[in-house]
mmCIF file of C-alpha atoms and ligand atoms in Angstrom:
data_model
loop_
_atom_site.group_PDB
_atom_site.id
_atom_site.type_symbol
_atom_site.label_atom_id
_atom_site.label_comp_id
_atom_site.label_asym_id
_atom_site.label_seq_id
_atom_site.Cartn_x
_atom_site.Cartn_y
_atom_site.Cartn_z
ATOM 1 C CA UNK A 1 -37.748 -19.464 -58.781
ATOM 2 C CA UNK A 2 -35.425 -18.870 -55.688
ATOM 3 C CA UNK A 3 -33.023 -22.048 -54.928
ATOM 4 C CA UNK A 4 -32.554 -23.855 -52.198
ATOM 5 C CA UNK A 5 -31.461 -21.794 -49.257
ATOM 6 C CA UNK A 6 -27.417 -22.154 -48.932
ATOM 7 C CA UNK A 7 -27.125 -19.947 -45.583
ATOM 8 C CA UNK A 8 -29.126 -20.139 -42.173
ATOM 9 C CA UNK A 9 -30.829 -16.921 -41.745
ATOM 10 C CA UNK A 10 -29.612 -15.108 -38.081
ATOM 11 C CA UNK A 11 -32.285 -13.107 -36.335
ATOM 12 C CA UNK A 12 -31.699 -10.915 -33.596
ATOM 13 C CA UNK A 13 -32.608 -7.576 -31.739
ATOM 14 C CA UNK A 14 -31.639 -5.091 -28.964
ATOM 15 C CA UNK A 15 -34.813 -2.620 -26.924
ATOM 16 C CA UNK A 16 -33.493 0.592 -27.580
ATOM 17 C CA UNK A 17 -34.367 1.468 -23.776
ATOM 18 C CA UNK A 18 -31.207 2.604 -21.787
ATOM 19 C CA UNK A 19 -27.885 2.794 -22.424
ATOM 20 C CA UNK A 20 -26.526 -0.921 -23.770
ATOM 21 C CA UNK A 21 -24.529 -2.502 -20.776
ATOM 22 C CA UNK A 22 -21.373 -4.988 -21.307
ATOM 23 C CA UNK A 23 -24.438 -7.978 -20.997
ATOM 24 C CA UNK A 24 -25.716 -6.882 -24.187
ATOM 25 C CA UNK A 25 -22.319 -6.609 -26.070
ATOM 26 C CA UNK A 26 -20.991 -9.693 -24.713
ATOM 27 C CA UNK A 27 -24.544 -12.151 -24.697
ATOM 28 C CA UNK A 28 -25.629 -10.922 -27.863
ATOM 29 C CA UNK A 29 -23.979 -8.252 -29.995
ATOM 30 C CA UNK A 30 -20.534 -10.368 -29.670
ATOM 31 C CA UNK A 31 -21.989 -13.249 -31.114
ATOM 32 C CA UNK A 32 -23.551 -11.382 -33.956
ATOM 33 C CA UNK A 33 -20.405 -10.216 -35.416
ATOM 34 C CA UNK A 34 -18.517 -13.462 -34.775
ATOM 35 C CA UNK A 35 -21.175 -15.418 -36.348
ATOM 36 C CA UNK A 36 -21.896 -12.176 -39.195
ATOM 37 C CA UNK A 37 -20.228 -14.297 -41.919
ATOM 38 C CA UNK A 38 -21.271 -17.199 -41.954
ATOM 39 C CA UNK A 39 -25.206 -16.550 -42.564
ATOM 40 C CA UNK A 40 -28.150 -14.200 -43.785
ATOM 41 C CA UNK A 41 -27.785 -11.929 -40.675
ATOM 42 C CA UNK A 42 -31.214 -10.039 -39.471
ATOM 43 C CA UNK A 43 -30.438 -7.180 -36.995
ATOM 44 C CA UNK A 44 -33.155 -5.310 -35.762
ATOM 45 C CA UNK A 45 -33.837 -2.665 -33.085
ATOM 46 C CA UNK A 46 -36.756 -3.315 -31.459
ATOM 47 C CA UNK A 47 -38.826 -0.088 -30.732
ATOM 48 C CA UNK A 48 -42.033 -1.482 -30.689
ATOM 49 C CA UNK A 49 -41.171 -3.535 -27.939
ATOM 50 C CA UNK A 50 -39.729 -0.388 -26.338
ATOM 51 C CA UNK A 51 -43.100 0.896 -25.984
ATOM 52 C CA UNK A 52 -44.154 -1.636 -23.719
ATOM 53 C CA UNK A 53 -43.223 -0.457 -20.613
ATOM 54 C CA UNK A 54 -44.078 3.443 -21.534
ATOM 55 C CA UNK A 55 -43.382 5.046 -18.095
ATOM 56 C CA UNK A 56 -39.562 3.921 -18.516
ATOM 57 C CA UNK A 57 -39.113 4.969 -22.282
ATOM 58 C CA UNK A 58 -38.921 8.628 -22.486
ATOM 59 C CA UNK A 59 -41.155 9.060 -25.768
ATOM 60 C CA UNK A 60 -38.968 12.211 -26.659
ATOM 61 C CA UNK A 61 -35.697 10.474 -26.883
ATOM 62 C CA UNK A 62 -36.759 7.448 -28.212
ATOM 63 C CA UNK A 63 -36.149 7.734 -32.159
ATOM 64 C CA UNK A 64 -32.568 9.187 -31.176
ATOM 65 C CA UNK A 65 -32.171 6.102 -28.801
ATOM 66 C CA UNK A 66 -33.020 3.726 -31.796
ATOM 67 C CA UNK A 67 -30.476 5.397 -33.952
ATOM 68 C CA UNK A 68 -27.961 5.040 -30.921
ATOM 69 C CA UNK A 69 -28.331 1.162 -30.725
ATOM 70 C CA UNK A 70 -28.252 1.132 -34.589
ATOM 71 C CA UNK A 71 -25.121 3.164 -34.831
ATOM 72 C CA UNK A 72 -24.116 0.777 -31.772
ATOM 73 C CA UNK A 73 -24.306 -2.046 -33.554
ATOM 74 C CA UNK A 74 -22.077 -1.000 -36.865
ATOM 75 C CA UNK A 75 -20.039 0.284 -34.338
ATOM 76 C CA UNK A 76 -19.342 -2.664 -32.566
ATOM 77 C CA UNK A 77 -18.102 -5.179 -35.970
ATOM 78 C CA UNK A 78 -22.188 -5.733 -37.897
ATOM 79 C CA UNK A 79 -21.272 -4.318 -41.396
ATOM 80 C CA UNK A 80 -24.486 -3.464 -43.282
ATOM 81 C CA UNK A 81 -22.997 -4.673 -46.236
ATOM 82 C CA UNK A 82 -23.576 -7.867 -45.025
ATOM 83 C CA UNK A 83 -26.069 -7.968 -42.840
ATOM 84 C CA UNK A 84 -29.631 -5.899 -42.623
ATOM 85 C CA UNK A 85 -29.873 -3.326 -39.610
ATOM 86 C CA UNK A 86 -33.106 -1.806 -39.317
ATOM 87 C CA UNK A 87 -35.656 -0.062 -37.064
ATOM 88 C CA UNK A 88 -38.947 -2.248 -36.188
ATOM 89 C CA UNK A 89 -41.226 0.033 -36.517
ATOM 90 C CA UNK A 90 -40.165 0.760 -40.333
ATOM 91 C CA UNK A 91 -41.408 -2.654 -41.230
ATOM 92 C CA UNK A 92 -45.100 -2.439 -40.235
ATOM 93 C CA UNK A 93 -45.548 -6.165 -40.835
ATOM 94 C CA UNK A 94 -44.201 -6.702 -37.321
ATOM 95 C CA UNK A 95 -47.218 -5.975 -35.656
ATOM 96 C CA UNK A 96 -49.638 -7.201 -38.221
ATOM 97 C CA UNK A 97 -48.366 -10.500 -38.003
ATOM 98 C CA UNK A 98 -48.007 -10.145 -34.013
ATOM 99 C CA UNK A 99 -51.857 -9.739 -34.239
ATOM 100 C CA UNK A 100 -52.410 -12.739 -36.029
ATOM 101 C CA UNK A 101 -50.328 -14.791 -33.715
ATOM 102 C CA UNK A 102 -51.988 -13.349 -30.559
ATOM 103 C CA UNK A 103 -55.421 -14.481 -31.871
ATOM 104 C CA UNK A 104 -53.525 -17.979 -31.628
ATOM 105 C CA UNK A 105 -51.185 -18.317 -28.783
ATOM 106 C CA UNK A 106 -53.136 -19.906 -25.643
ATOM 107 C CA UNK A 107 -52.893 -17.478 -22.503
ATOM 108 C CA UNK A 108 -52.103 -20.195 -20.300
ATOM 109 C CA UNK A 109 -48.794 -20.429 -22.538
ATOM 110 C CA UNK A 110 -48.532 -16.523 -21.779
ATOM 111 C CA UNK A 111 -48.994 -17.283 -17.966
ATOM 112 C CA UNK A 112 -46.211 -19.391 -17.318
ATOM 113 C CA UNK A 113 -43.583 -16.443 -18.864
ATOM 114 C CA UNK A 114 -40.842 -15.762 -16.534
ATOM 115 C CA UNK A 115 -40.001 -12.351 -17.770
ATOM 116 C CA UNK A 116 -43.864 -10.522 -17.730
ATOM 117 C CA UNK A 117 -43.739 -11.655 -13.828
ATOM 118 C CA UNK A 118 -40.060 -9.969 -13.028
ATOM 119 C CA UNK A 119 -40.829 -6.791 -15.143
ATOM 120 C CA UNK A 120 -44.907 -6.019 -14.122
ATOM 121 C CA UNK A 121 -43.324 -6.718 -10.566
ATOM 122 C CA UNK A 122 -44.060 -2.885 -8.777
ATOM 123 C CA UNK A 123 -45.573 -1.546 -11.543
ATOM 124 C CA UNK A 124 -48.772 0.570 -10.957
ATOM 125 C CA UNK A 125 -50.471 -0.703 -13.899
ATOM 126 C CA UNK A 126 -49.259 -2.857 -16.549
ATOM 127 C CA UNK A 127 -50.143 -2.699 -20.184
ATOM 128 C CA UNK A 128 -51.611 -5.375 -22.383
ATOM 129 C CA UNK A 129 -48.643 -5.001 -24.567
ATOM 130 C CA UNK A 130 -46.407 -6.059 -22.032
ATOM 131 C CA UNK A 131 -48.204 -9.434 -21.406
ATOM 132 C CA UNK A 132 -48.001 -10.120 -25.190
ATOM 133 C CA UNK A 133 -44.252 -8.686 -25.823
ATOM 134 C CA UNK A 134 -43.052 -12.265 -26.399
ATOM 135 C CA UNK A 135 -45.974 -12.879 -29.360
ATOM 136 C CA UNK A 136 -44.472 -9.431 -30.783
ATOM 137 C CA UNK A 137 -40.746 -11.078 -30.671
ATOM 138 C CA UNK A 138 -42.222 -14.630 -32.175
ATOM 139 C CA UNK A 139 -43.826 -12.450 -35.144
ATOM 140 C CA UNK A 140 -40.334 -10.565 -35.158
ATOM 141 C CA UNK A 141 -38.229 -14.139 -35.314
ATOM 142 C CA UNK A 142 -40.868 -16.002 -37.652
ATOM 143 C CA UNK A 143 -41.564 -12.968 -40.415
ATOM 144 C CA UNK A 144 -37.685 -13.881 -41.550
ATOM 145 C CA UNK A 145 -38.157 -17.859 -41.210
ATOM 146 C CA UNK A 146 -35.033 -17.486 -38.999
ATOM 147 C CA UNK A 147 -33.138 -20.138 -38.393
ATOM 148 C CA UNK A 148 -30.773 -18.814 -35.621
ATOM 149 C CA UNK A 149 -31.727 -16.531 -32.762
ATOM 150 C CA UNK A 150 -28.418 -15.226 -31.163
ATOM 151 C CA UNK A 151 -29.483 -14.023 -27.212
ATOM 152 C CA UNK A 152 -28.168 -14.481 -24.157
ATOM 153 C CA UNK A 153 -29.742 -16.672 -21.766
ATOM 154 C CA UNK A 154 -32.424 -15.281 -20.747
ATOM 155 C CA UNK A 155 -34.052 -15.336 -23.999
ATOM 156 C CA UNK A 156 -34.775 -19.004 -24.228
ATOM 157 C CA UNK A 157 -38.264 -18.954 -22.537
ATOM 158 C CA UNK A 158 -39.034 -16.055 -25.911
ATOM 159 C CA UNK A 159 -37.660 -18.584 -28.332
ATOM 160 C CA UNK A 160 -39.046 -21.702 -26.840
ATOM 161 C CA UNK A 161 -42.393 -20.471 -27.302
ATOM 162 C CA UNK A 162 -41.750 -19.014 -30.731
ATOM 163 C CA UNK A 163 -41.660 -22.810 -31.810
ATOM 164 C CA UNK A 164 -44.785 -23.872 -29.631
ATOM 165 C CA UNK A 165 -46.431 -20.263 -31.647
ATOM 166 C CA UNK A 166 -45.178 -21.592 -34.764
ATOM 167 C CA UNK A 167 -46.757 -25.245 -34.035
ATOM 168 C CA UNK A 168 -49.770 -24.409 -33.700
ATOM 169 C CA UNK A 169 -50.234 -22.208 -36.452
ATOM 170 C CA UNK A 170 -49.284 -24.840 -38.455
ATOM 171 C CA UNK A 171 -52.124 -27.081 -37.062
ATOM 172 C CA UNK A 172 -54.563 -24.371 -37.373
ATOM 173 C CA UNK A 173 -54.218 -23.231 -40.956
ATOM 174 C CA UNK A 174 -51.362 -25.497 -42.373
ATOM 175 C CA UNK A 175 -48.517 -22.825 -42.817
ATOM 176 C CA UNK A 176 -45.129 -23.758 -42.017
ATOM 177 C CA UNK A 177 -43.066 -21.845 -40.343
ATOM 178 C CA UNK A 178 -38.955 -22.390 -40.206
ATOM 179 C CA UNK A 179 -38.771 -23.457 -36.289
ATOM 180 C CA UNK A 180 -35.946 -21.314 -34.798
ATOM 181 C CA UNK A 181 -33.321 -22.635 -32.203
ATOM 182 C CA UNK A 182 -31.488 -20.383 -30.290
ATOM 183 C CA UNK A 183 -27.704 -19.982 -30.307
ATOM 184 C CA UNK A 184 -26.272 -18.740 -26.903
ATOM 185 C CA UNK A 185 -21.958 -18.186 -25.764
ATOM 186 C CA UNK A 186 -20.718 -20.615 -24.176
ATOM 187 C CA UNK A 187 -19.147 -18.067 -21.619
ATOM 188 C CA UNK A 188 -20.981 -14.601 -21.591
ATOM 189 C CA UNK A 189 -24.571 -15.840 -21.535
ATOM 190 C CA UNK A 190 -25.089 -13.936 -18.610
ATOM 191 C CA UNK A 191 -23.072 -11.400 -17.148
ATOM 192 C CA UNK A 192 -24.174 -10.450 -13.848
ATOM 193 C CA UNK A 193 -24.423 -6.949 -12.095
ATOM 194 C CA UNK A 194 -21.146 -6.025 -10.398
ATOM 195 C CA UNK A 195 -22.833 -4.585 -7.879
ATOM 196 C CA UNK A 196 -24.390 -8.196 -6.827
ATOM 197 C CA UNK A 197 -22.960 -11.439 -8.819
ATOM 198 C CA UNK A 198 -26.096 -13.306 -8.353
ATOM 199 C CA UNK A 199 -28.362 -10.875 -10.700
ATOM 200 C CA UNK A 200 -28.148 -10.818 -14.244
ATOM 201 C CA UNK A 201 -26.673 -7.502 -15.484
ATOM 202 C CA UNK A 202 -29.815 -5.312 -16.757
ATOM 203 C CA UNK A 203 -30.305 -1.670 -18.180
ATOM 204 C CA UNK A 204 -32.975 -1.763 -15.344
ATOM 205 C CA UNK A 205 -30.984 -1.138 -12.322
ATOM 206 C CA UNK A 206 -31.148 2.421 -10.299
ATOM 207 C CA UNK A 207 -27.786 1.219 -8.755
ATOM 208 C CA UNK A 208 -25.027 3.573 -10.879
ATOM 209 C CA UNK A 209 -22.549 0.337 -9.903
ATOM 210 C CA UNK A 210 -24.378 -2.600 -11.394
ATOM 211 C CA UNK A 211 -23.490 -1.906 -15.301
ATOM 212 C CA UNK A 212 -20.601 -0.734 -17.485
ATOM 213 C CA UNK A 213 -22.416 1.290 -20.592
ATOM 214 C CA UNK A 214 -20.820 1.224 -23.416
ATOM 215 C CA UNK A 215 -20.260 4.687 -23.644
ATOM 216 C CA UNK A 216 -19.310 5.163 -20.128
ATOM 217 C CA UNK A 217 -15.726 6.701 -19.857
ATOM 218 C CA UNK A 218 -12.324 4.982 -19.078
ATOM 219 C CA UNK A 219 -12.316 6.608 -15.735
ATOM 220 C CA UNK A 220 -16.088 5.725 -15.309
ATOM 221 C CA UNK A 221 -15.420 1.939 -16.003
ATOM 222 C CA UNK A 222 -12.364 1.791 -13.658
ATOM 223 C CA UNK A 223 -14.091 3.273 -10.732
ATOM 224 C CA UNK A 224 -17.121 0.515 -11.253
ATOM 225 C CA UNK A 225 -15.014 -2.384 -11.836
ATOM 226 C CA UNK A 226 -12.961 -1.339 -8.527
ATOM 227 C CA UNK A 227 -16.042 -1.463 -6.659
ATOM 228 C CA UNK A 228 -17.150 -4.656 -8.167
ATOM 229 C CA UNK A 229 -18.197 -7.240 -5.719
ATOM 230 C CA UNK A 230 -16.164 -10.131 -4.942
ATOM 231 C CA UNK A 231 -15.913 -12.408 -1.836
ATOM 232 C CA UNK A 232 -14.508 -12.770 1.376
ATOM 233 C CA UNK A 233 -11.476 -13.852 -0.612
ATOM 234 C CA UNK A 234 -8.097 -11.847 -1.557
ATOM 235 C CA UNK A 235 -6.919 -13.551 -4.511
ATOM 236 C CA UNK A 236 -7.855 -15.817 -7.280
ATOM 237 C CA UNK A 237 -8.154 -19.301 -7.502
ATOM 238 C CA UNK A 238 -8.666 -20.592 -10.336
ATOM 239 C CA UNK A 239 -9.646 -23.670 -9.449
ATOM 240 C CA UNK A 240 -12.595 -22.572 -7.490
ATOM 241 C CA UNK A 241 -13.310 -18.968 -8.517
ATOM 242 C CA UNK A 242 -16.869 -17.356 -6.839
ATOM 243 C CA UNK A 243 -19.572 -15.585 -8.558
ATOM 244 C CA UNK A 244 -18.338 -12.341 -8.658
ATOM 245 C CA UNK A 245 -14.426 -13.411 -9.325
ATOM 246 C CA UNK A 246 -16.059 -15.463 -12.113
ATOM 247 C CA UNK A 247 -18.069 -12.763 -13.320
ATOM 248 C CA UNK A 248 -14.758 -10.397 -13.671
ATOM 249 C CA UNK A 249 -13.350 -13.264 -15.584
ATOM 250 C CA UNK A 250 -16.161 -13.662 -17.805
ATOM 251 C CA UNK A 251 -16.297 -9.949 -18.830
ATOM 252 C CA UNK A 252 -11.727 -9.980 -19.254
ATOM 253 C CA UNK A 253 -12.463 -13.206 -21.437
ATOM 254 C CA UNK A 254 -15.077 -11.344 -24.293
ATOM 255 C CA UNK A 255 -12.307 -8.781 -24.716
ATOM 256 C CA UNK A 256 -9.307 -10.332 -24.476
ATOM 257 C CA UNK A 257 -10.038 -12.930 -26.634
ATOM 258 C CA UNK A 258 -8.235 -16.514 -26.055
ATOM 259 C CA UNK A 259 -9.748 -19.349 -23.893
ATOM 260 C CA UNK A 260 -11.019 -19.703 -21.343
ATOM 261 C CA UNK A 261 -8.259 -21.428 -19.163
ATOM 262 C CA UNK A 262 -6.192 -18.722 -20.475
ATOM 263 C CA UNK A 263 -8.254 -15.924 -18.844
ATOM 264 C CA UNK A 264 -7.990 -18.369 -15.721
ATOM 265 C CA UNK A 265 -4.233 -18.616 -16.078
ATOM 266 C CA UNK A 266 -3.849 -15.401 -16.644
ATOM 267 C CA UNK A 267 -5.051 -14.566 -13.157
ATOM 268 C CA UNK A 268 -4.700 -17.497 -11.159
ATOM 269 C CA UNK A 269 -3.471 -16.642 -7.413
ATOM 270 C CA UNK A 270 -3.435 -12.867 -8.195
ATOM 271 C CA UNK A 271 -5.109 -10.467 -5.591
ATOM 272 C CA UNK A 272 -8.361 -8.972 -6.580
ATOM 273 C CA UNK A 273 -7.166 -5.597 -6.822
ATOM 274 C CA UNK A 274 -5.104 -6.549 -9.837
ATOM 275 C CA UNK A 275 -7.924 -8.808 -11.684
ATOM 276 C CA UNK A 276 -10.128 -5.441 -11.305
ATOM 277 C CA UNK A 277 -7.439 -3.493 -12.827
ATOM 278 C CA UNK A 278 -6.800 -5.992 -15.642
ATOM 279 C CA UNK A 279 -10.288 -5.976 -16.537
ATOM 280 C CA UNK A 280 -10.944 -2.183 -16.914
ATOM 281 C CA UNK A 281 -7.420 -2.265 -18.771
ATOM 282 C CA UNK A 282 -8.887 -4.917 -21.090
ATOM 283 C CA UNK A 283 -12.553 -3.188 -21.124
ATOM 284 C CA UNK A 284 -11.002 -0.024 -21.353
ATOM 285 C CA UNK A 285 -8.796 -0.594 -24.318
ATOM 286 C CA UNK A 286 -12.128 -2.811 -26.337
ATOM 287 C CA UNK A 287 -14.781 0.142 -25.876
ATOM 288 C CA UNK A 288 -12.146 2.859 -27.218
ATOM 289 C CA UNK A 289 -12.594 1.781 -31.022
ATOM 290 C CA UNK A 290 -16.370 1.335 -30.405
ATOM 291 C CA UNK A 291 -16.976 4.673 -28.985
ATOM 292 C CA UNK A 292 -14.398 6.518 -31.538
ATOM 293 C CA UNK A 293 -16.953 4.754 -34.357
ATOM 294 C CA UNK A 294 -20.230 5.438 -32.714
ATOM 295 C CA UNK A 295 -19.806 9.454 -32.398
ATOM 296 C CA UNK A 296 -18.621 9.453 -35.658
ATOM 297 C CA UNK A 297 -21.463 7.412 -36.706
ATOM 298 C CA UNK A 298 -24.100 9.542 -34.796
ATOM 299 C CA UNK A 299 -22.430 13.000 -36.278
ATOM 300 C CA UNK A 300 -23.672 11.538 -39.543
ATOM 301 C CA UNK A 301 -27.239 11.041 -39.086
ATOM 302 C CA UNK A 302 -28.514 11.865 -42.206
ATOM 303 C CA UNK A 303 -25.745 8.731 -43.936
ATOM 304 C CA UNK A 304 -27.115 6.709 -40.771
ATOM 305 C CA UNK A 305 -30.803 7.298 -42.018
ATOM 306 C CA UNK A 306 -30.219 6.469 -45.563
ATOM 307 C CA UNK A 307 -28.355 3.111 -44.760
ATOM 308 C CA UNK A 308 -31.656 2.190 -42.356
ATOM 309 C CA UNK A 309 -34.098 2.472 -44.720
ATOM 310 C CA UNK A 310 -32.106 0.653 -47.359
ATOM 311 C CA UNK A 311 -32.357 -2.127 -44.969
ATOM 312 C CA UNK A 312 -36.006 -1.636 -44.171
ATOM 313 C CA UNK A 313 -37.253 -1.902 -47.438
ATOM 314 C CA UNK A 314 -34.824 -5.030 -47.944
ATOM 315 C CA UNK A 315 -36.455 -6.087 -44.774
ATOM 316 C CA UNK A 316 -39.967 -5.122 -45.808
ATOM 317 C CA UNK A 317 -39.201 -7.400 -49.067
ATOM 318 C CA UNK A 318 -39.041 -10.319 -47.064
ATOM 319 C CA UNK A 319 -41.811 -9.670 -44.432
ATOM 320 C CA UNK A 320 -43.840 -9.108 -47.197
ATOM 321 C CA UNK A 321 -43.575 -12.119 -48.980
ATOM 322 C CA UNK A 322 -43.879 -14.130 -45.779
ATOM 323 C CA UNK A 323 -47.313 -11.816 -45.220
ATOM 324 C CA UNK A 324 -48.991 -12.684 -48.510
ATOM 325 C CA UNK A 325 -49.093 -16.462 -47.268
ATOM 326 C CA UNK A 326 -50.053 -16.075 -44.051
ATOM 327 C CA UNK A 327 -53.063 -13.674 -44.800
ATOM 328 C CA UNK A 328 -54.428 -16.307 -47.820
ATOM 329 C CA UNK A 329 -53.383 -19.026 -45.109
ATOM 330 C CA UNK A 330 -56.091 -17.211 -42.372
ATOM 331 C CA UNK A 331 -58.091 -15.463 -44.927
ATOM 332 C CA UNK A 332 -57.606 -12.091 -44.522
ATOM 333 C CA UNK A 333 -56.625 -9.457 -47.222
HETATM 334 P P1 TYM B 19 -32.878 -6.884 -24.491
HETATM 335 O O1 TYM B 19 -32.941 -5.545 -25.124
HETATM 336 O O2 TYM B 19 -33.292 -7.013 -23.063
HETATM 337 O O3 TYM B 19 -31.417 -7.468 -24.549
HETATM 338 C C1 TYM B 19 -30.753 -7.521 -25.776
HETATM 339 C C2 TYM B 19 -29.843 -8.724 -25.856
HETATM 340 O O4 TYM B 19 -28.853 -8.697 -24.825
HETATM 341 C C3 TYM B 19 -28.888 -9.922 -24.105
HETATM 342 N N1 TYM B 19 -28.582 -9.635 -22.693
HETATM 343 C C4 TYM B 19 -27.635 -10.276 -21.991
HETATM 344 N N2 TYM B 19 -26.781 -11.265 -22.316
HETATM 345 C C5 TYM B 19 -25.930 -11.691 -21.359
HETATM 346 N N3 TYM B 19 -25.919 -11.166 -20.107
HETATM 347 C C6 TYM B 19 -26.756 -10.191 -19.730
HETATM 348 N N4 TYM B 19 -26.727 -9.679 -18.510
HETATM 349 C C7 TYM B 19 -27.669 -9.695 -20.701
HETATM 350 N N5 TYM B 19 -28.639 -8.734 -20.668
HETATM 351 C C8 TYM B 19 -29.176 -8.712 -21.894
HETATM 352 C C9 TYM B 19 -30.312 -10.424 -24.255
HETATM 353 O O5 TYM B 19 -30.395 -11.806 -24.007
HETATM 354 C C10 TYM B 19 -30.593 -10.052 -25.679
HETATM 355 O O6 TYM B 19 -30.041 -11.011 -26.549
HETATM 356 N N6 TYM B 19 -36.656 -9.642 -25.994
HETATM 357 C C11 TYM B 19 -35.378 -9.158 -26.425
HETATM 358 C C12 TYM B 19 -35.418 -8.313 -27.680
HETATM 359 C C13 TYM B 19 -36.061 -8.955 -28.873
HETATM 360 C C14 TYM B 19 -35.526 -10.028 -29.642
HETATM 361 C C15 TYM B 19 -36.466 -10.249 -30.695
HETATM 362 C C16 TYM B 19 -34.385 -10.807 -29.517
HETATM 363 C C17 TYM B 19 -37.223 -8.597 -29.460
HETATM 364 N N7 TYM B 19 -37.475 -9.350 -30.553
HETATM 365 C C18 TYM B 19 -36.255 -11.257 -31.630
HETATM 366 C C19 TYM B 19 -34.178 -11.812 -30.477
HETATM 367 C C20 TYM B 19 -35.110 -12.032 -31.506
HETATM 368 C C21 TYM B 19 -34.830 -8.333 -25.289
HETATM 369 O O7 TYM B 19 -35.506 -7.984 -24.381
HETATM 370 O O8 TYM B 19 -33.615 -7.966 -25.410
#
């Protein structure tokens, strides 16, 4: 019989839709490998919910786009020795247990989500599975009993109602779920666009200015961060820095490491021109070793393959055992 559990279990994914921006490395990926030894790490890529908005996924690149954000992620510090990276779709209990849950979850529950509104807005027609993405990422977070869902900020509307999800199915038919809680930075839960400070950074934007990709080249990432905006301002105070100054500081702060009030310091009274050029310098110098490791990564596909499905069917273990329960909890086979 298995002991008592001695590590939280970590749960996390990425939509392999776009190129990753610095929002994703610094709200989420960031905190997965700072946080990678401590617990049972889950890292998923989350294709299945890539499919929910199909006239932005191009269905032809899709499975290499999945292998780019998996080979992103060992790039960037998660070492699949110790934690699983794997592909959604490879563990087919993802959607069976979404089904289950969305034959629970109230729709007035799915109503009040924030995130259906601000991505149906302007779409011609919006798909079912788009109204029910956050049941699919409650069956994702509750399969693993997670403990820990590292996210930026605007995840905690999906993980709030993971819990409610997992309350009532534990009224219904008595099966306990673990009750996740999520786990955001305390600076670098939301980057904003550098092309406007007051909207969260997204892979959504037509604007070529409002992310840095992760791949994007050195001279690429200088010429966006020049044309950042800032305010009416020349120089930096640190005392009362404004959204977009902050913003800057937020992104030099994830990779040059230190505090806070060091990235402050470090700045303080300097004109803007110089901040912008510290940060690419600093962004710059932090994407080179990612980027080295993620062509190399992607030139070995057939290695990247073979350590995926190691980690599905380690994945599939789990799901699997959680599975068995539910179906004898609802009575299915
Ligand atoms: P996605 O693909 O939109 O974003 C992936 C992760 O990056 C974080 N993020 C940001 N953090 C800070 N600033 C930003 N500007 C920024 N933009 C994105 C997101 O918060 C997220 O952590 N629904 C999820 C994917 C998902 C998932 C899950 C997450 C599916 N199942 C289970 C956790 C657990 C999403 O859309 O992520």
């Amino acid at each position: 019989m298995a002991g008592p559990k001695t590590r939280k279990t970590i749960f996390s994914g990425i939509q392999p839709t776009g190129v990753l921006h610095l929002g994703n490395l610094i709200g989420a990926i960031s905190l997965w490998v700072r946080e990678q030894d401590k617990h049972d790490n889950i890292f998923c890529v989350v294709d299945l919910h890539a499919l929910t908005i199909p006239e932005a996924i191009e269905a032809k690149r899709l499975r290499a786009s999945s292998l780019d954000v998996a080979a992103l992620y060992v790039a960037c510090g998660i070492d699949p020795d110790k934690s699983i990276i794997f592909l959604q779709s490879q563990v087919r209990e993802h959607a069976e247990l979404a089904w289950i849950l969305n034959c629970v979850t109230p729709m007035g529950w799915m109503n009040r989500m924030t995130q259906f509104k601000s991505k149906s807005e302007g779409q011609e027609s919006v798909g079912v599975g788009l109204y029910a993405y956050p049941i699919l990422q409650a069956a994702d977070i509750l399969l693993y009993h997670t403990d820990l869902v590292p996210v930026g900020e605007d995840q905690r509307q999906h993980v709030e109602i993971t819990q409610d999800i997992a309350q009532r199915f534990e009224g219904l038919f008595g099966y306990h779920f673990t009750r996740p809680e999520i786990m955001v930075q305390k600076v670098g839960a939301r980057v904003m666009g550098l092309d406007d400070p007051e909207a969260k950074m997204s892979k959504s934007s037509t604007n070529p200015r409002h992310a840095i990709g992760l791949l994007d080249e050195p001279a690429v990432i200088l010429k966006k961060l020049k044309s950042a905006k800032t305010d009416s301002r020349t120089a930096v105070d640190a005392e009362d820095p404004g959204a977009g100054v902050r913003n800057l500081l937020t992104i030099y702060h994830a990779f040059a490491g230190g505090s806070w009030d060091e990235a402050l310091r470090r700045f303080d009274g300097q004109g803007y021109g110089a901040l912008k050029t510290g940060v690419a310098e600093a962004v710059i110098a932090g994407l080179e070793p990612i980027q080295r490791r993620f062509h190399a990564l992607r030139s070995e596909e057939g290695e990247l393959m073979a350590m995926l499905g190691r980690s599905a069917e380690a994945a599939a273990a789990r799901a699997e055992a959680t599975m068995r329960d539910v179906r004898a909890a609802v009575g299915i086979w």
